[in-house]
Amino acid sequence: MKTMKRIFASLLAVMLMAAVMVIPASAAGEYTITIDTQDEGHEYAAYQIFAGTLDEVEIKGVISYVLSNITWGSGMDDSKVSALGNAEAASAGLTDEAAAHAFAEMLVSGDYLGTPTATSTGNGPYTISGLDAGYYLVKDVSGSIGSDEYHAYTDYILRVVKNTTVAPKASVPSLTKAVSTADGANYGQSVSAAIGHKVYFELNASMPSLIATYPTYTMTFEDVMPTGLDYVDGSVKVYTNNDNSLEKLTEIQGYTVSYVGKKLTVTVTDAVASIKATITQGEPQVMNSDNIVVRYAADLNDDAVIGIGTDEMGNKNTAVLKYSNDPNNAASYGTTTEQTAQVYTYSLQVVKVDSNNRDTKLSGAQFRLWRYEGSSQVDKRYAVATDNGDGTYTVTGVTATESEGTLLTTDANGQFTVKGVNAGTYRLTEVTPPVGYNKLTGDVAIRIVAELDASSGKVKNFGAEKSDTLDTTVSAADYVATLTVANKAGTTLPETGGVGTTIFYIAGVVLMIGAATVLATKKRNAQK
């Protein structure tokens, strides 16, 4: 700002030349403008707006540069400049940076510019050389940067030429992506979740530092779901923060939502206008500390990757932000680098064995799997699962009604596996013991441990812990937690109607027959 004001003051200093010392500037064609940036792929074009005589002027020991004898420059369209009037009068109106910027926009939009006086392309820093004395508009040529690149175009640069270096006015937004199992809280790079449960995503985009140079600013969030996640229709909410934090969010208007082919697209048509509309006190102003925050919900479905998958990223959700990147071309946009967040889910295997010989596996045992809802130890949720017919079940949801929970049955190998469980403590209630074995005296339990790396989001530790007092053991491998449950065989009791009773029956019959014979013999003897 100070540099620009000094330049505009230089233009007016011509009137004061009688009172100062004038030092002639360099010869024609020897000037350069250097755009000091390492950003690659730009093309900068310099247009000479005003030509004239450039002199160094020392005023009380301070060197300034003034342009006198002003005419329209070589970068103007000769067929149109007459409509702009006298060049000297036009230059006199450039009294501050705002006036100069408005003048530049008028020249570009009105198509008053001709052929660039000189250009520079390639990699930064960029040097435009061989320039005559004059007042130049430097334009970052639209279309020189690909729309899929994470860059922004520079706003117009206006300079009185001497050998000078300028910093380009360009900035880009940033994008972060996070996920949580709680709506509106505890967002991180990754979470563990059970199939059938919701997870909550957050996309957070910052404003570019030069947001004030954009008449309008469009932000389009493109979020691609993996096969294991389904967007929850109508769950999108878009917010802004007005206190430089994410602790106080205000919902905004002025956005559209579409969901096609697993891609969620949220477009904020004009972020500047949407943010300003939320400001109720003072002058509405958008700053680079403002953010646009998109939140939505998704269901983890039964196509979810179990464990970490081939890329160690589980169910990876990806997003990019497409943003306005040229303050002078509303149709131009850039694209941020891809951001990800991961959702992991695991398997629980139950193995039923004989307590006296653990190599003996027991088939036919039936269980219901359940866990407490939230942090309470009151509300139980029973697993509802699909029988895959191969000794495995896939969780599809939960129910609060015990009888509606799926009966999980050990197969011929004495085991079953439940796919799609979360980390945390699970309990199993035995409904039917194996034939010939006693029913368990209580519930068995296992705690599944999954430690997630806060930076990469990957699972850095997976294990299992015993969580009951019964005859069980636990283990974990390849993101499968295993609970081995032992049952005791029943005791054999004497049966009624056996051979001992038969002997007593036979002996009784013989005694009765003997007694009858004795009685009959005595009776005959008495009659004689």
mmCIF file of N, CA, C and O in Angstrom, residues 214-263:
data_model
loop_
_atom_site.group_PDB
_atom_site.id
_atom_site.type_symbol
_atom_site.label_atom_id
_atom_site.label_comp_id
_atom_site.label_asym_id
_atom_site.label_seq_id
_atom_site.Cartn_x
_atom_site.Cartn_y
_atom_site.Cartn_z
ATOM 1 N N TYR A 214 -11.347 -10.062 -4.580
ATOM 2 C CA TYR A 214 -12.294 -10.808 -5.400
ATOM 3 C C TYR A 214 -13.685 -10.184 -5.301
ATOM 4 O O TYR A 214 -14.221 -10.057 -4.200
ATOM 5 N N PRO A 215 -14.295 -9.838 -6.428
ATOM 6 C CA PRO A 215 -15.685 -9.346 -6.400
ATOM 7 C C PRO A 215 -16.646 -10.404 -5.866
ATOM 8 O O PRO A 215 -17.548 -10.116 -5.096
ATOM 9 N N THR A 216 -16.450 -11.644 -6.306
ATOM 10 C CA THR A 216 -17.186 -12.800 -5.773
ATOM 11 C C THR A 216 -16.193 -13.940 -5.607
ATOM 12 O O THR A 216 -15.152 -13.975 -6.272
ATOM 13 N N TYR A 217 -16.515 -14.884 -4.736
ATOM 14 C CA TYR A 217 -15.585 -15.979 -4.476
ATOM 15 C C TYR A 217 -16.367 -17.277 -4.331
ATOM 16 O O TYR A 217 -17.116 -17.472 -3.370
ATOM 17 N N THR A 218 -16.202 -18.161 -5.300
ATOM 18 C CA THR A 218 -16.926 -19.432 -5.327
ATOM 19 C C THR A 218 -16.058 -20.547 -4.753
ATOM 20 O O THR A 218 -14.871 -20.651 -5.070
ATOM 21 N N MET A 219 -16.670 -21.390 -3.922
ATOM 22 C CA MET A 219 -15.983 -22.541 -3.338
ATOM 23 C C MET A 219 -16.840 -23.781 -3.572
ATOM 24 O O MET A 219 -18.001 -23.818 -3.170
ATOM 25 N N THR A 220 -16.268 -24.776 -4.231
ATOM 26 C CA THR A 220 -16.981 -26.027 -4.503
ATOM 27 C C THR A 220 -16.238 -27.182 -3.838
ATOM 28 O O THR A 220 -15.086 -27.470 -4.173
ATOM 29 N N PHE A 221 -16.914 -27.838 -2.894
ATOM 30 C CA PHE A 221 -16.355 -28.991 -2.188
ATOM 31 C C PHE A 221 -16.799 -30.262 -2.924
ATOM 32 O O PHE A 221 -18.001 -30.484 -3.101
ATOM 33 N N GLU A 222 -15.848 -31.070 -3.342
ATOM 34 C CA GLU A 222 -16.149 -32.344 -4.005
ATOM 35 C C GLU A 222 -15.634 -33.477 -3.131
ATOM 36 O O GLU A 222 -14.425 -33.608 -2.907
ATOM 37 N N ASP A 223 -16.547 -34.300 -2.656
ATOM 38 C CA ASP A 223 -16.249 -35.328 -1.665
ATOM 39 C C ASP A 223 -16.680 -36.684 -2.209
ATOM 40 O O ASP A 223 -17.863 -36.896 -2.500
ATOM 41 N N VAL A 224 -15.738 -37.601 -2.369
ATOM 42 C CA VAL A 224 -16.016 -38.904 -2.977
ATOM 43 C C VAL A 224 -16.062 -39.979 -1.903
ATOM 44 O O VAL A 224 -15.116 -40.169 -1.137
ATOM 45 N N MET A 225 -17.191 -40.701 -1.861
ATOM 46 C CA MET A 225 -17.398 -41.772 -0.872
ATOM 47 C C MET A 225 -16.834 -43.097 -1.409
ATOM 48 O O MET A 225 -16.977 -43.407 -2.593
ATOM 49 N N PRO A 226 -16.244 -43.921 -0.536
ATOM 50 C CA PRO A 226 -15.927 -45.290 -0.935
ATOM 51 C C PRO A 226 -17.198 -46.127 -0.961
ATOM 52 O O PRO A 226 -18.261 -45.679 -0.509
ATOM 53 N N THR A 227 -17.115 -47.342 -1.457
ATOM 54 C CA THR A 227 -18.313 -48.193 -1.548
ATOM 55 C C THR A 227 -18.903 -48.494 -0.178
ATOM 56 O O THR A 227 -20.099 -48.763 -0.058
ATOM 57 N N GLY A 228 -18.082 -48.447 0.866
ATOM 58 C CA GLY A 228 -18.562 -48.787 2.202
ATOM 59 C C GLY A 228 -19.244 -47.652 2.935
ATOM 60 O O GLY A 228 -19.650 -47.828 4.096
ATOM 61 N N LEU A 229 -19.400 -46.481 2.305
ATOM 62 C CA LEU A 229 -20.058 -45.350 2.946
ATOM 63 C C LEU A 229 -21.176 -44.823 2.064
ATOM 64 O O LEU A 229 -21.025 -44.722 0.841
ATOM 65 N N ASP A 230 -22.311 -44.480 2.675
ATOM 66 C CA ASP A 230 -23.448 -43.893 1.973
ATOM 67 C C ASP A 230 -23.787 -42.540 2.597
ATOM 68 O O ASP A 230 -23.967 -42.442 3.820
ATOM 69 N N TYR A 231 -23.877 -41.513 1.756
ATOM 70 C CA TYR A 231 -24.262 -40.189 2.234
ATOM 71 C C TYR A 231 -25.678 -40.224 2.795
ATOM 72 O O TYR A 231 -26.586 -40.827 2.212
ATOM 73 N N VAL A 232 -25.888 -39.579 3.938
ATOM 74 C CA VAL A 232 -27.217 -39.468 4.534
ATOM 75 C C VAL A 232 -27.899 -38.249 3.928
ATOM 76 O O VAL A 232 -27.479 -37.113 4.144
ATOM 77 N N ASP A 233 -28.927 -38.510 3.159
ATOM 78 C CA ASP A 233 -29.606 -37.446 2.424
ATOM 79 C C ASP A 233 -30.093 -36.338 3.358
ATOM 80 O O ASP A 233 -30.691 -36.600 4.410
ATOM 81 N N GLY A 234 -29.819 -35.100 2.965
ATOM 82 C CA GLY A 234 -30.285 -33.944 3.723
ATOM 83 C C GLY A 234 -29.445 -33.576 4.923
ATOM 84 O O GLY A 234 -29.821 -32.681 5.688
ATOM 85 N N SER A 235 -28.306 -34.223 5.114
ATOM 86 C CA SER A 235 -27.513 -33.984 6.328
ATOM 87 C C SER A 235 -26.512 -32.842 6.194
ATOM 88 O O SER A 235 -25.909 -32.439 7.193
ATOM 89 N N VAL A 236 -26.322 -32.298 4.992
ATOM 90 C CA VAL A 236 -25.324 -31.234 4.813
ATOM 91 C C VAL A 236 -25.740 -29.947 5.529
ATOM 92 O O VAL A 236 -26.882 -29.493 5.402
ATOM 93 N N LYS A 237 -24.802 -29.368 6.266
ATOM 94 C CA LYS A 237 -24.933 -28.042 6.855
ATOM 95 C C LYS A 237 -23.642 -27.288 6.556
ATOM 96 O O LYS A 237 -22.562 -27.855 6.638
ATOM 97 N N VAL A 238 -23.775 -26.002 6.224
ATOM 98 C CA VAL A 238 -22.601 -25.188 5.914
ATOM 99 C C VAL A 238 -22.555 -24.018 6.889
ATOM 100 O O VAL A 238 -23.563 -23.344 7.129
ATOM 101 N N TYR A 239 -21.363 -23.770 7.440
ATOM 102 C CA TYR A 239 -21.197 -22.760 8.480
ATOM 103 C C TYR A 239 -20.029 -21.829 8.139
ATOM 104 O O TYR A 239 -19.206 -22.122 7.282
ATOM 105 N N THR A 240 -19.963 -20.731 8.871
ATOM 106 C CA THR A 240 -18.769 -19.896 8.903
ATOM 107 C C THR A 240 -18.453 -19.592 10.353
ATOM 108 O O THR A 240 -19.305 -19.705 11.231
ATOM 109 N N ASN A 241 -17.194 -19.237 10.609
ATOM 110 C CA ASN A 241 -16.801 -18.826 11.956
ATOM 111 C C ASN A 241 -16.492 -17.339 11.935
ATOM 112 O O ASN A 241 -15.861 -16.833 11.023
ATOM 113 N N ASN A 242 -16.942 -16.631 12.944
ATOM 114 C CA ASN A 242 -16.732 -15.191 13.000
ATOM 115 C C ASN A 242 -15.805 -14.777 14.143
ATOM 116 O O ASN A 242 -15.623 -13.597 14.397
ATOM 117 N N ASP A 243 -15.205 -15.762 14.819
ATOM 118 C CA ASP A 243 -14.335 -15.404 15.938
ATOM 119 C C ASP A 243 -12.971 -16.065 15.835
ATOM 120 O O ASP A 243 -12.296 -16.309 16.819
ATOM 121 N N ASN A 244 -12.555 -16.377 14.573
ATOM 122 C CA ASN A 244 -11.236 -16.954 14.305
ATOM 123 C C ASN A 244 -11.029 -18.295 15.009
ATOM 124 O O ASN A 244 -9.927 -18.650 15.382
ATOM 125 N N SER A 245 -12.094 -19.039 15.240
ATOM 126 C CA SER A 245 -11.997 -20.379 15.794
ATOM 127 C C SER A 245 -13.174 -21.175 15.260
ATOM 128 O O SER A 245 -14.032 -20.654 14.561
ATOM 129 N N LEU A 246 -13.177 -22.464 15.583
ATOM 130 C CA LEU A 246 -14.298 -23.303 15.158
ATOM 131 C C LEU A 246 -15.236 -23.592 16.321
ATOM 132 O O LEU A 246 -16.094 -24.465 16.231
ATOM 133 N N GLU A 247 -15.073 -22.853 17.416
ATOM 134 C CA GLU A 247 -15.918 -23.083 18.577
ATOM 135 C C GLU A 247 -17.269 -22.391 18.448
ATOM 136 O O GLU A 247 -18.231 -22.764 19.106
ATOM 137 N N LYS A 248 -17.324 -21.369 17.601
ATOM 138 C CA LYS A 248 -18.580 -20.658 17.400
ATOM 139 C C LYS A 248 -18.872 -20.590 15.912
ATOM 140 O O LYS A 248 -18.251 -19.846 15.172
ATOM 141 N N LEU A 249 -19.825 -21.394 15.466
ATOM 142 C CA LEU A 249 -20.152 -21.468 14.049
ATOM 143 C C LEU A 249 -21.538 -20.895 13.795
ATOM 144 O O LEU A 249 -22.451 -21.074 14.599
ATOM 145 N N THR A 250 -21.675 -20.230 12.666
ATOM 146 C CA THR A 250 -22.957 -19.683 12.246
ATOM 147 C C THR A 250 -23.332 -20.304 10.912
ATOM 148 O O THR A 250 -22.531 -20.295 9.968
ATOM 149 N N GLU A 251 -24.525 -20.860 10.829
ATOM 150 C CA GLU A 251 -24.947 -21.487 9.578
ATOM 151 C C GLU A 251 -25.174 -20.413 8.517
ATOM 152 O O GLU A 251 -25.713 -19.347 8.791
ATOM 153 N N ILE A 252 -24.730 -20.696 7.298
ATOM 154 C CA ILE A 252 -24.878 -19.744 6.205
ATOM 155 C C ILE A 252 -25.895 -20.260 5.191
ATOM 156 O O ILE A 252 -26.310 -21.420 5.220
ATOM 157 N N GLN A 253 -26.278 -19.379 4.291
ATOM 158 C CA GLN A 253 -27.151 -19.713 3.174
ATOM 159 C C GLN A 253 -26.348 -19.520 1.877
ATOM 160 O O GLN A 253 -25.184 -19.164 1.900
ATOM 161 N N GLY A 254 -27.019 -19.760 0.754
ATOM 162 C CA GLY A 254 -26.362 -19.502 -0.523
ATOM 163 C C GLY A 254 -25.482 -20.631 -1.008
ATOM 164 O O GLY A 254 -24.412 -20.394 -1.573
ATOM 165 N N TYR A 255 -25.927 -21.893 -0.799
ATOM 166 C CA TYR A 255 -25.141 -23.024 -1.308
ATOM 167 C C TYR A 255 -26.080 -24.074 -1.896
ATOM 168 O O TYR A 255 -27.276 -24.112 -1.595
ATOM 169 N N THR A 256 -25.530 -24.918 -2.742
ATOM 170 C CA THR A 256 -26.283 -26.009 -3.369
ATOM 171 C C THR A 256 -25.623 -27.333 -3.027
ATOM 172 O O THR A 256 -24.410 -27.389 -2.774
ATOM 173 N N VAL A 257 -26.423 -28.412 -3.045
ATOM 174 C CA VAL A 257 -25.934 -29.750 -2.713
ATOM 175 C C VAL A 257 -26.407 -30.736 -3.774
ATOM 176 O O VAL A 257 -27.580 -30.714 -4.180
ATOM 177 N N SER A 258 -25.496 -31.596 -4.237
ATOM 178 C CA SER A 258 -25.892 -32.702 -5.117
ATOM 179 C C SER A 258 -25.106 -33.944 -4.725
ATOM 180 O O SER A 258 -23.992 -33.842 -4.204
ATOM 181 N N TYR A 259 -25.718 -35.112 -4.963
ATOM 182 C CA TYR A 259 -25.057 -36.383 -4.662
ATOM 183 C C TYR A 259 -25.327 -37.330 -5.825
ATOM 184 O O TYR A 259 -26.441 -37.815 -6.003
ATOM 185 N N VAL A 260 -24.302 -37.571 -6.628
ATOM 186 C CA VAL A 260 -24.435 -38.390 -7.828
ATOM 187 C C VAL A 260 -23.234 -39.336 -7.899
ATOM 188 O O VAL A 260 -22.077 -38.895 -7.840
ATOM 189 N N GLY A 261 -23.537 -40.638 -8.048
ATOM 190 C CA GLY A 261 -22.458 -41.605 -8.251
ATOM 191 C C GLY A 261 -21.420 -41.611 -7.158
ATOM 192 O O GLY A 261 -20.230 -41.659 -7.431
ATOM 193 N N LYS A 262 -21.850 -41.560 -5.908
ATOM 194 C CA LYS A 262 -20.982 -41.585 -4.730
ATOM 195 C C LYS A 262 -20.181 -40.300 -4.538
ATOM 196 O O LYS A 262 -19.300 -40.245 -3.666
ATOM 197 N N LYS A 263 -20.464 -39.255 -5.330
ATOM 198 C CA LYS A 263 -19.767 -37.979 -5.141
ATOM 199 C C LYS A 263 -20.724 -36.923 -4.619
ATOM 200 O O LYS A 263 -21.739 -36.615 -5.234
#
